[in-house]
PDB file of C-alpha atoms and ligand atoms in Angstrom:
ATOM      1  CA  MET C 213      91.293  96.686 112.761  1.00  0.00           C
ATOM      2  CA  ALA C 214      95.051  94.890 111.807  1.00  0.00           C
ATOM      3  CA  LYS C 215      94.544  91.571 110.234  1.00  0.00           C
ATOM      4  CA  ARG C 216      96.937  88.876 112.180  1.00  0.00           C
ATOM      5  CA  ILE C 217     100.067  87.813 110.207  1.00  0.00           C
ATOM      6  CA  ARG C 218      99.789  84.173 109.982  1.00  0.00           C
ATOM      7  CA  LYS C 219     102.153  83.119 107.109  1.00  0.00           C
ATOM      8  CA  ALA C 220     106.146  83.559 106.235  1.00  0.00           C
ATOM      9  CA  VAL C 221     107.315  83.406 102.748  1.00  0.00           C
ATOM     10  CA  PHE C 222     111.060  81.806 103.177  1.00  0.00           C
ATOM     11  CA  PRO C 223     112.787  82.533  99.507  1.00  0.00           C
ATOM     12  CA  VAL C 224     115.493  79.875  99.442  1.00  0.00           C
ATOM     13  CA  ALA C 225     115.929  79.031  96.171  1.00  0.00           C
ATOM     14  CA  GLY C 226     119.181  81.423  95.826  1.00  0.00           C
ATOM     15  CA  LEU C 227     122.426  79.558  94.055  1.00  0.00           C
ATOM     16  CA  GLY C 228     124.380  80.636  97.105  1.00  0.00           C
ATOM     17  CA  THR C 229     127.448  81.423  95.083  1.00  0.00           C
ATOM     18  CA  ARG C 230     129.406  82.857  97.716  1.00  0.00           C
ATOM     19  CA  PHE C 231     129.862  79.779  99.564  1.00  0.00           C
ATOM     20  CA  LEU C 232     130.821  77.302  96.768  1.00  0.00           C
ATOM     21  CA  PRO C 233     131.659  74.457  97.017  1.00  0.00           C
ATOM     22  CA  ALA C 234     129.859  74.651 100.510  1.00  0.00           C
ATOM     23  CA  THR C 235     126.607  75.054  98.720  1.00  0.00           C
ATOM     24  CA  LYS C 236     127.263  72.482  95.504  1.00  0.00           C
ATOM     25  CA  ALA C 237     124.726  70.196  96.516  1.00  0.00           C
ATOM     26  CA  ASN C 238     123.213  71.831  99.590  1.00  0.00           C
ATOM     27  CA  PRO C 239     121.296  75.334  99.906  1.00  0.00           C
ATOM     28  CA  LYS C 240     122.912  78.048 101.498  1.00  0.00           C
ATOM     29  CA  GLU C 241     120.218  78.317 104.216  1.00  0.00           C
ATOM     30  CA  MET C 242     121.148  74.918 105.496  1.00  0.00           C
ATOM     31  CA  LEU C 243     124.572  76.049 106.504  1.00  0.00           C
ATOM     32  CA  PRO C 244     124.885  75.648 110.159  1.00  0.00           C
ATOM     33  CA  VAL C 245     125.762  78.259 113.140  1.00  0.00           C
ATOM     34  CA  VAL C 246     126.741  76.158 115.647  1.00  0.00           C
ATOM     35  CA  ASP C 247     124.329  73.266 115.466  1.00  0.00           C
ATOM     36  CA  LYS C 248     121.516  74.812 113.628  1.00  0.00           C
ATOM     37  CA  PRO C 249     120.889  75.582 110.470  1.00  0.00           C
ATOM     38  CA  LEU C 250     120.262  79.277 109.364  1.00  0.00           C
ATOM     39  CA  ILE C 251     116.629  78.068 107.901  1.00  0.00           C
ATOM     40  CA  GLN C 252     115.737  76.796 111.510  1.00  0.00           C
ATOM     41  CA  TYR C 253     116.496  80.100 113.091  1.00  0.00           C
ATOM     42  CA  ALA C 254     114.468  81.999 110.789  1.00  0.00           C
ATOM     43  CA  ALA C 255     111.878  79.304 111.205  1.00  0.00           C
ATOM     44  CA  GLU C 256     111.793  79.585 114.972  1.00  0.00           C
ATOM     45  CA  GLU C 257     111.853  83.460 114.703  1.00  0.00           C
ATOM     46  CA  ALA C 258     108.663  83.349 112.746  1.00  0.00           C
ATOM     47  CA  VAL C 259     106.971  80.788 114.995  1.00  0.00           C
ATOM     48  CA  ARG C 260     107.736  83.114 118.057  1.00  0.00           C
ATOM     49  CA  ALA C 261     106.251  86.150 116.038  1.00  0.00           C
ATOM     50  CA  GLY C 262     102.928  83.751 115.788  1.00  0.00           C
ATOM     51  CA  ILE C 263     103.208  82.370 112.201  1.00  0.00           C
ATOM     52  CA  GLU C 264     101.519  79.455 111.892  1.00  0.00           C
ATOM     53  CA  THR C 265     102.327  79.073 107.900  1.00  0.00           C
ATOM     54  CA  LEU C 266     105.785  78.502 107.027  1.00  0.00           C
ATOM     55  CA  ILE C 267     105.965  78.977 102.917  1.00  0.00           C
ATOM     56  CA  PHE C 268     109.371  77.689 101.423  1.00  0.00           C
ATOM     57  CA  VAL C 269     110.208  78.669  97.925  1.00  0.00           C
ATOM     58  CA  ASN C 270     112.397  76.661  96.904  1.00  0.00           C
ATOM     59  CA  GLY C 271     114.856  75.378  93.569  1.00  0.00           C
ATOM     60  CA  ARG C 272     116.871  72.726  93.020  1.00  0.00           C
ATOM     61  CA  ASN C 273     118.812  70.695  95.522  1.00  0.00           C
ATOM     62  CA  LYS C 274     116.942  72.146  97.940  1.00  0.00           C
ATOM     63  CA  ARG C 275     115.513  68.228  99.584  1.00  0.00           C
ATOM     64  CA  SER C 276     117.652  68.828 102.638  1.00  0.00           C
ATOM     65  CA  ILE C 277     115.080  71.431 103.612  1.00  0.00           C
ATOM     66  CA  PRO C 278     112.013  69.744 103.643  1.00  0.00           C
ATOM     67  CA  ASP C 279     113.695  67.065 105.261  1.00  0.00           C
ATOM     68  CA  HIS C 280     115.218  68.581 108.021  1.00  0.00           C
ATOM     69  CA  PHE C 281     111.483  70.008 109.043  1.00  0.00           C
ATOM     70  CA  ASP C 282     109.865  66.501 108.251  1.00  0.00           C
ATOM     71  CA  LYS C 283     109.813  63.634 111.179  1.00  0.00           C
ATOM     72  CA  ALA C 284     112.668  61.080 110.757  1.00  0.00           C
ATOM     73  CA  TYR C 285     111.643  58.096 111.759  1.00  0.00           C
ATOM     74  CA  GLU C 286     114.786  55.977 111.673  1.00  0.00           C
ATOM     75  CA  LEU C 287     116.960  58.381 113.312  1.00  0.00           C
ATOM     76  CA  GLU C 288     114.381  58.888 116.176  1.00  0.00           C
ATOM     77  CA  THR C 289     113.753  55.442 116.729  1.00  0.00           C
ATOM     78  CA  GLU C 290     117.546  54.798 117.004  1.00  0.00           C
ATOM     79  CA  LEU C 291     118.637  57.595 119.393  1.00  0.00           C
ATOM     80  CA  GLU C 292     115.359  56.510 121.419  1.00  0.00           C
ATOM     81  CA  GLN C 293     116.935  53.017 121.409  1.00  0.00           C
ATOM     82  CA  GLN C 294     120.346  54.570 122.555  1.00  0.00           C
ATOM     83  CA  GLY C 295     118.508  56.654 125.296  1.00  0.00           C
ATOM     84  CA  LYS C 296     119.964  59.861 123.947  1.00  0.00           C
ATOM     85  CA  LEU C 297     116.825  61.608 124.798  1.00  0.00           C
ATOM     86  CA  ASP C 298     118.417  64.960 124.676  1.00  0.00           C
ATOM     87  CA  ARG C 299     119.556  64.649 121.129  1.00  0.00           C
ATOM     88  CA  LEU C 300     115.658  62.857 120.667  1.00  0.00           C
ATOM     89  CA  GLU C 301     114.173  66.327 121.730  1.00  0.00           C
ATOM     90  CA  ALA C 302     116.642  68.238 119.336  1.00  0.00           C
ATOM     91  CA  VAL C 303     115.175  66.710 115.971  1.00  0.00           C
ATOM     92  CA  ARG C 304     111.593  65.857 117.246  1.00  0.00           C
ATOM     93  CA  ASN C 305     110.080  69.522 118.034  1.00  0.00           C
ATOM     94  CA  ILE C 306     111.530  71.771 115.475  1.00  0.00           C
ATOM     95  CA  ILE C 307     108.418  72.966 114.357  1.00  0.00           C
ATOM     96  CA  PRO C 308     105.468  72.561 116.793  1.00  0.00           C
ATOM     97  CA  PRO C 309     102.587  70.735 115.920  1.00  0.00           C
ATOM     98  CA  HIS C 310     100.102  73.814 115.063  1.00  0.00           C
ATOM     99  CA  VAL C 311     102.785  74.918 112.285  1.00  0.00           C
ATOM    100  CA  ALA C 312     102.247  73.619 108.854  1.00  0.00           C
ATOM    101  CA  CYS C 313     105.168  73.535 106.353  1.00  0.00           C
ATOM    102  CA  ILE C 314     104.302  74.080 102.698  1.00  0.00           C
ATOM    103  CA  TYR C 315     106.872  74.024  99.677  1.00  0.00           C
ATOM    104  CA  ILE C 316     106.671  75.824  96.360  1.00  0.00           C
ATOM    105  CA  ARG C 317     109.103  75.027  93.688  1.00  0.00           C
ATOM    106  CA  GLN C 318     110.600  78.316  91.533  1.00  0.00           C
ATOM    107  CA  SER C 319     111.528  76.238  88.524  1.00  0.00           C
ATOM    108  CA  GLU C 320     113.823  79.544  87.581  1.00  0.00           C
ATOM    109  CA  ALA C 321     116.174  81.831  89.783  1.00  0.00           C
ATOM    110  CA  LEU C 322     114.417  85.011  88.495  1.00  0.00           C
ATOM    111  CA  GLY C 323     115.365  87.148  91.480  1.00  0.00           C
ATOM    112  CA  LEU C 324     113.968  87.652  95.227  1.00  0.00           C
ATOM    113  CA  GLY C 325     110.467  89.519  93.785  1.00  0.00           C
ATOM    114  CA  HIS C 326     109.637  86.525  91.399  1.00  0.00           C
ATOM    115  CA  ALA C 327     110.351  83.934  94.611  1.00  0.00           C
ATOM    116  CA  VAL C 328     107.708  86.079  96.474  1.00  0.00           C
ATOM    117  CA  MET C 329     105.191  85.878  93.666  1.00  0.00           C
ATOM    118  CA  CYS C 330     105.349  82.370  93.396  1.00  0.00           C
ATOM    119  CA  ALA C 331     104.075  82.318  96.954  1.00  0.00           C
ATOM    120  CA  GLU C 332     100.867  84.216  95.871  1.00  0.00           C
ATOM    121  CA  PRO C 333      98.628  80.800  95.638  1.00  0.00           C
ATOM    122  CA  VAL C 334      99.277  80.272  99.379  1.00  0.00           C
ATOM    123  CA  VAL C 335      99.469  83.941 100.691  1.00  0.00           C
ATOM    124  CA  GLY C 336      95.861  84.885  99.324  1.00  0.00           C
ATOM    125  CA  ASP C 337      94.478  88.173 100.250  1.00  0.00           C
ATOM    126  CA  GLU C 338      96.172  88.714 103.548  1.00  0.00           C
ATOM    127  CA  PRO C 339      99.424  90.332 104.988  1.00  0.00           C
ATOM    128  CA  PHE C 340     102.174  88.462 105.184  1.00  0.00           C
ATOM    129  CA  ALA C 341     106.114  88.298 106.042  1.00  0.00           C
ATOM    130  CA  VAL C 342     108.727  87.116 104.166  1.00  0.00           C
ATOM    131  CA  ILE C 343     111.920  86.289 105.824  1.00  0.00           C
ATOM    132  CA  LEU C 344     115.420  85.783 104.087  1.00  0.00           C
ATOM    133  CA  ALA C 345     117.320  83.219 106.318  1.00  0.00           C
ATOM    134  CA  ASP C 346     120.802  84.697 105.454  1.00  0.00           C
ATOM    135  CA  ASP C 347     120.366  87.472 107.646  1.00  0.00           C
ATOM    136  CA  LEU C 348     120.505  85.928 111.116  1.00  0.00           C
ATOM    137  CA  ILE C 349     119.110  88.320 113.424  1.00  0.00           C
ATOM    138  CA  ASP C 350     119.689  88.167 117.613  1.00  0.00           C
ATOM    139  CA  ASP C 351     117.607  90.277 119.840  1.00  0.00           C
ATOM    140  CA  GLY C 352     119.007  88.790 123.086  1.00  0.00           C
ATOM    141  CA  GLU C 353     116.115  87.949 125.249  1.00  0.00           C
ATOM    142  CA  GLY C 354     113.306  89.522 123.025  1.00  0.00           C
ATOM    143  CA  ASN C 355     110.969  87.547 120.856  1.00  0.00           C
ATOM    144  CA  GLY C 356     112.906  88.154 117.502  1.00  0.00           C
ATOM    145  CA  CYS C 357     112.915  90.720 115.008  1.00  0.00           C
ATOM    146  CA  LEU C 358     109.954  89.661 113.005  1.00  0.00           C
ATOM    147  CA  ALA C 359     107.805  89.861 116.595  1.00  0.00           C
ATOM    148  CA  GLN C 360     108.594  93.606 116.823  1.00  0.00           C
ATOM    149  CA  MET C 361     107.571  94.465 112.949  1.00  0.00           C
ATOM    150  CA  VAL C 362     104.482  92.659 113.908  1.00  0.00           C
ATOM    151  CA  ALA C 363     103.872  94.971 116.845  1.00  0.00           C
ATOM    152  CA  ARG C 364     104.665  97.660 114.505  1.00  0.00           C
ATOM    153  CA  TYR C 365     102.282  96.237 112.316  1.00  0.00           C
ATOM    154  CA  ASP C 366      99.323  96.131 114.860  1.00  0.00           C
ATOM    155  CA  GLU C 367      99.824  99.512 115.480  1.00  0.00           C
ATOM    156  CA  GLN C 368     100.073 101.206 112.149  1.00  0.00           C
ATOM    157  CA  VAL C 369      98.349  98.686 109.515  1.00  0.00           C
ATOM    158  CA  ALA C 370     101.093  99.425 106.914  1.00  0.00           C
ATOM    159  CA  SER C 371     103.752  97.040 105.225  1.00  0.00           C
ATOM    160  CA  ILE C 372     106.977  96.915 107.173  1.00  0.00           C
ATOM    161  CA  LEU C 373     110.620  96.652 106.363  1.00  0.00           C
ATOM    162  CA  GLY C 374     113.146  95.635 108.568  1.00  0.00           C
ATOM    163  CA  VAL C 375     116.056  98.217 108.527  1.00  0.00           C
ATOM    164  CA  GLN C 376     119.296  98.900 109.914  1.00  0.00           C
ATOM    165  CA  ARG C 377     122.264 101.755 109.660  1.00  0.00           C
ATOM    166  CA  VAL C 378     125.023 100.001 107.255  1.00  0.00           C
ATOM    167  CA  PRO C 379     128.326 101.469 106.660  1.00  0.00           C
ATOM    168  CA  GLU C 380     128.173 104.007 103.678  1.00  0.00           C
ATOM    169  CA  ALA C 381     130.584 101.580 101.699  1.00  0.00           C
ATOM    170  CA  HIS C 382     128.159  99.054 101.518  1.00  0.00           C
ATOM    171  CA  THR C 383     125.130 100.583 100.227  1.00  0.00           C
ATOM    172  CA  ASP C 384     125.611  98.298  96.898  1.00  0.00           C
ATOM    173  CA  ARG C 385     124.510  95.370  98.816  1.00  0.00           C
ATOM    174  CA  TYR C 386     121.140  96.433  99.847  1.00  0.00           C
ATOM    175  CA  GLY C 387     117.806  97.876  99.221  1.00  0.00           C
ATOM    176  CA  VAL C 388     118.519 101.507 100.648  1.00  0.00           C
ATOM    177  CA  VAL C 389     115.207 103.550 101.730  1.00  0.00           C
ATOM    178  CA  ASP C 390     114.809 107.174 101.714  1.00  0.00           C
ATOM    179  CA  VAL C 391     112.372 107.657 104.750  1.00  0.00           C
ATOM    180  CA  ASP C 392     110.272 110.641 106.368  1.00  0.00           C
ATOM    181  CA  PRO C 393     110.820 110.185 110.280  1.00  0.00           C
ATOM    182  CA  LEU C 394     107.515 108.893 112.095  1.00  0.00           C
ATOM    183  CA  ALA C 395     108.002 108.237 115.601  1.00  0.00           C
ATOM    184  CA  GLU C 396     111.136 106.521 116.968  1.00  0.00           C
ATOM    185  CA  ARG C 397     112.895 104.001 115.100  1.00  0.00           C
ATOM    186  CA  LEU C 398     109.895 104.281 112.512  1.00  0.00           C
ATOM    187  CA  GLY C 399     109.699 106.101 109.187  1.00  0.00           C
ATOM    188  CA  ARG C 400     107.742 106.568 106.263  1.00  0.00           C
ATOM    189  CA  LEU C 401     109.337 105.527 102.668  1.00  0.00           C
ATOM    190  CA  LYS C 402     109.689 108.207 100.527  1.00  0.00           C
ATOM    191  CA  GLY C 403     111.689 105.899  98.096  1.00  0.00           C
ATOM    192  CA  ILE C 404     114.022 102.746  97.915  1.00  0.00           C
ATOM    193  CA  VAL C 405     116.566 101.549  95.498  1.00  0.00           C
ATOM    194  CA  GLU C 406     118.237  98.343  94.901  1.00  0.00           C
ATOM    195  CA  LYS C 407     122.100  98.165  95.658  1.00  0.00           C
ATOM    196  CA  PRO C 408     122.994 101.854  94.748  1.00  0.00           C
ATOM    197  CA  GLN C 409     126.570 102.734  94.901  1.00  0.00           C
ATOM    198  CA  PRO C 410     127.252 104.897  97.782  1.00  0.00           C
ATOM    199  CA  ALA C 411     127.605 108.027  95.950  1.00  0.00           C
ATOM    200  CA  ASP C 412     123.689 107.482  94.852  1.00  0.00           C
ATOM    201  CA  ALA C 413     122.415 105.907  97.725  1.00  0.00           C
ATOM    202  CA  PRO C 414     119.657 108.017  99.307  1.00  0.00           C
ATOM    203  CA  SER C 415     120.655 107.200 103.026  1.00  0.00           C
ATOM    204  CA  ASN C 416     122.575 104.137 104.799  1.00  0.00           C
ATOM    205  CA  LEU C 417     119.427 102.633 106.135  1.00  0.00           C
ATOM    206  CA  GLY C 418     119.644  98.997 104.343  1.00  0.00           C
ATOM    207  CA  VAL C 419     116.927  96.653 104.382  1.00  0.00           C
ATOM    208  CA  VAL C 420     118.066  93.624 105.859  1.00  0.00           C
ATOM    209  CA  GLY C 421     115.767  90.428 105.256  1.00  0.00           C
ATOM    210  CA  ARG C 422     112.684  90.978 106.854  1.00  0.00           C
ATOM    211  CA  TYR C 423     109.288  92.224 105.588  1.00  0.00           C
ATOM    212  CA  ILE C 424     105.843  92.309 106.207  1.00  0.00           C
ATOM    213  CA  LEU C 425     104.012  93.183 103.300  1.00  0.00           C
ATOM    214  CA  ASN C 426     100.261  93.765 102.239  1.00  0.00           C
ATOM    215  CA  SER C 427      99.074  91.485  99.319  1.00  0.00           C
ATOM    216  CA  SER C 428      98.701  94.428  97.146  1.00  0.00           C
ATOM    217  CA  ILE C 429     102.114  93.390  96.825  1.00  0.00           C
ATOM    218  CA  PHE C 430     101.312  91.011  94.193  1.00  0.00           C
ATOM    219  CA  ASN C 431      99.842  93.389  91.655  1.00  0.00           C
ATOM    220  CA  LYS C 432     103.097  95.616  91.510  1.00  0.00           C
ATOM    221  CA  LEU C 433     105.063  92.275  91.493  1.00  0.00           C
ATOM    222  CA  ARG C 434     103.437  91.468  88.345  1.00  0.00           C
ATOM    223  CA  GLN C 435     104.009  94.452  86.865  1.00  0.00           C
ATOM    224  CA  THR C 436     107.904  94.590  87.800  1.00  0.00           C
ATOM    225  CA  ARG C 437     110.010  94.464  84.867  1.00  0.00           C
ATOM    226  CA  PRO C 438     113.922  93.215  85.601  1.00  0.00           C
ATOM    227  CA  GLY C 439     115.664  95.636  87.207  1.00  0.00           C
ATOM    228  CA  ALA C 440     119.166  95.451  89.127  1.00  0.00           C
ATOM    229  CA  GLY C 441     121.382  92.544  88.250  1.00  0.00           C
ATOM    230  CA  GLY C 442     118.344  91.459  85.446  1.00  0.00           C
ATOM    231  CA  GLU C 443     116.465  90.179  88.143  1.00  0.00           C
ATOM    232  CA  ILE C 444     112.897  90.870  89.089  1.00  0.00           C
ATOM    233  CA  GLN C 445     113.304  92.967  92.349  1.00  0.00           C
ATOM    234  CA  LEU C 446     111.164  92.735  95.667  1.00  0.00           C
ATOM    235  CA  THR C 447     112.756  96.427  96.084  1.00  0.00           C
ATOM    236  CA  ASP C 448     111.276  97.840  93.055  1.00  0.00           C
ATOM    237  CA  ALA C 449     107.704  96.332  93.558  1.00  0.00           C
ATOM    238  CA  ILE C 450     107.796  97.643  97.033  1.00  0.00           C
ATOM    239  CA  ASP C 451     108.949 101.233  95.679  1.00  0.00           C
ATOM    240  CA  ALA C 452     105.808 100.894  93.309  1.00  0.00           C
ATOM    241  CA  LEU C 453     103.707 100.212  96.418  1.00  0.00           C
ATOM    242  CA  ARG C 454     104.453 103.212  98.662  1.00  0.00           C
ATOM    243  CA  GLN C 455     103.390 105.313  95.833  1.00  0.00           C
ATOM    244  CA  ASP C 456      99.871 103.928  96.428  1.00  0.00           C
ATOM    245  CA  GLU C 457      99.946 103.284  99.983  1.00  0.00           C
ATOM    246  CA  PRO C 458     101.691 103.740 103.134  1.00  0.00           C
ATOM    247  CA  VAL C 459     105.006 101.503 103.675  1.00  0.00           C
ATOM    248  CA  LEU C 460     107.071 102.060 106.942  1.00  0.00           C
ATOM    249  CA  ALA C 461     110.695 101.333 107.777  1.00  0.00           C
ATOM    250  CA  TYR C 462     111.550 100.254 110.664  1.00  0.00           C
ATOM    251  CA  GLU C 463     114.790  99.733 112.560  1.00  0.00           C
ATOM    252  CA  PHE C 464     114.768  97.141 114.680  1.00  0.00           C
ATOM    253  CA  GLU C 465     116.557  96.134 118.056  1.00  0.00           C
ATOM    254  CA  GLY C 466     119.167  93.647 117.643  1.00  0.00           C
ATOM    255  CA  THR C 467     122.077  92.317 115.852  1.00  0.00           C
ATOM    256  CA  ARG C 468     122.201  91.009 112.453  1.00  0.00           C
ATOM    257  CA  TYR C 469     124.765  88.788 110.933  1.00  0.00           C
ATOM    258  CA  ASP C 470     125.218  88.506 106.989  1.00  0.00           C
ATOM    259  CA  CYS C 471     125.610  84.907 106.785  1.00  0.00           C
ATOM    260  CA  GLY C 472     125.459  85.180 103.368  1.00  0.00           C
ATOM    261  CA  ASP C 473     128.657  86.495 103.564  1.00  0.00           C
ATOM    262  CA  LYS C 474     131.429  84.474 104.950  1.00  0.00           C
ATOM    263  CA  LEU C 475     133.109  87.287 107.228  1.00  0.00           C
ATOM    264  CA  GLY C 476     129.622  87.597 108.624  1.00  0.00           C
ATOM    265  CA  TYR C 477     128.861  83.948 108.927  1.00  0.00           C
ATOM    266  CA  LEU C 478     131.971  83.446 110.864  1.00  0.00           C
ATOM    267  CA  GLN C 479     131.099  86.057 113.045  1.00  0.00           C
ATOM    268  CA  ALA C 480     127.907  84.601 113.772  1.00  0.00           C
ATOM    269  CA  THR C 481     129.592  81.384 114.574  1.00  0.00           C
ATOM    270  CA  ILE C 482     131.920  83.017 117.501  1.00  0.00           C
ATOM    271  CA  GLU C 483     128.646  84.748 118.843  1.00  0.00           C
ATOM    272  CA  TYR C 484     126.713  81.824 118.971  1.00  0.00           C
ATOM    273  CA  GLY C 485     129.317  79.505 119.712  1.00  0.00           C
ATOM    274  CA  LEU C 486     130.152  81.582 122.861  1.00  0.00           C
ATOM    275  CA  LYS C 487     126.366  81.974 124.299  1.00  0.00           C
ATOM    276  CA  HIS C 488     125.607  78.696 123.636  1.00  0.00           C
ATOM    277  CA  PRO C 489     124.656  76.823 126.994  1.00  0.00           C
ATOM    278  CA  GLU C 490     126.687  73.893 126.662  1.00  0.00           C
ATOM    279  CA  LEU C 491     129.842  74.992 124.279  1.00  0.00           C
ATOM    280  CA  GLY C 492     130.545  78.772 125.630  1.00  0.00           C
ATOM    281  CA  PRO C 493     132.591  78.396 128.858  1.00  0.00           C
ATOM    282  CA  ALA C 494     134.928  76.114 126.665  1.00  0.00           C
ATOM    283  CA  PHE C 495     134.943  77.837 123.571  1.00  0.00           C
ATOM    284  CA  SER C 496     135.374  81.188 125.628  1.00  0.00           C
ATOM    285  CA  ALA C 497     138.320  79.704 127.061  1.00  0.00           C
ATOM    286  CA  TYR C 498     139.789  78.557 123.887  1.00  0.00           C
ATOM    287  CA  LEU C 499     139.630  82.296 122.307  1.00  0.00           C
ATOM    288  CA  GLN C 500     140.750  83.768 125.625  1.00  0.00           C
ATOM    289  CA  ALA C 501     144.155  81.248 125.508  1.00  0.00           C
ATOM    290  CA  ARG C 502     144.668  82.061 121.720  1.00  0.00           C
ATOM    291  CA  GLY C 503     144.765  85.827 122.336  1.00  0.00           C
TER     292      GLY C 503
HETATM  293  C1  G1P N 735     118.540  90.880  99.125  1.00  0.00           C
HETATM  294  C2  G1P N 735     117.429  92.365  98.809  1.00  0.00           C
HETATM  295  C3  G1P N 735     117.878  93.472  99.126  1.00  0.00           C
HETATM  296  C4  G1P N 735     118.157  93.248 100.307  1.00  0.00           C
HETATM  297  C5  G1P N 735     118.917  92.276 101.063  1.00  0.00           C
HETATM  298  C6  G1P N 735     119.512  91.958 102.641  1.00  0.00           C
HETATM  299  O1  G1P N 735     119.540  91.235  98.401  1.00  0.00           O
HETATM  300  O2  G1P N 735     117.302  92.305  97.415  1.00  0.00           O
HETATM  301  O3  G1P N 735     117.125  94.640  98.843  1.00  0.00           O
HETATM  302  O4  G1P N 735     118.696  94.526 101.272  1.00  0.00           O
HETATM  303  O5  G1P N 735     118.704  90.617 100.547  1.00  0.00           O
HETATM  304  O6  G1P N 735     119.934  90.864 102.869  1.00  0.00           O
HETATM  305  P1  G1P N 735     120.518  89.663  98.207  1.00  0.00           P
HETATM  306  O7  G1P N 735     121.352  90.076  99.611  1.00  0.00           O
HETATM  307  O8  G1P N 735     119.338  88.693  98.086  1.00  0.00           O
HETATM  308  O9  G1P N 735     121.422  90.129  97.151  1.00  0.00           O
END
């Protein structure tokens, strides 16, 4: 029987250098897309997938993330007094009461693999999710990319990576997988490489910031030496894991915006602006008039 996926790890200790100076004093995960920070979209996706414990692995300058998910007494009192009840609702129930937030400090930015390893004392011996908040994934009316992956996990009971086809010229931005097809949208991993040059890439299927991992990944992470960019790469530990047990790659349904990149971030802002209930019609009229 598949164990329930109850915990999600959010590595948020990256330096966000591509967005400097916006990210000088604020983490990139707090950049807003229209009116919500990226980390809130990620947390909501996790909650919709049934996650009950959100584990944030943060570094310096990350006070704003715990503050964002915390109660804001003064603000709430003021909004209440001013009768701004819709705004009050927007700040009050960001995370439902049954969901807990835990913060772990990654004191050195040694890579994604290291960040995930920092969560081991809280994750313990159960399968868990990893979400990279700068990959914003919209699956329309669905329950979110992670919920799709949890459903696959329940059937297959194996670690699963969320993947999508990426332009061949961009393989050097992703962990790229080599798979044997298993079922529709699902393959079994034969290999995975971190950020290969297009000529060396085993395919154009890139991992995009969603993972469900068995706790056996922690042993592999402990044995992982610094790889691409001198960092401890989650990709390398996954490559070691798939040699011991099945690891799957799942082509999720939905559109992914690379919000760690300025162009992807602007594209997300336009699309989320257009479908925003209050803003959409006026924003669409503005874009049309502009031609
Ligand atoms: C990380 C991972 C990479 C993955 C990517 C998805 O890279 O190391 O394997 O494909 O996230 O966004 P980063 O974008 O943090 O450099």
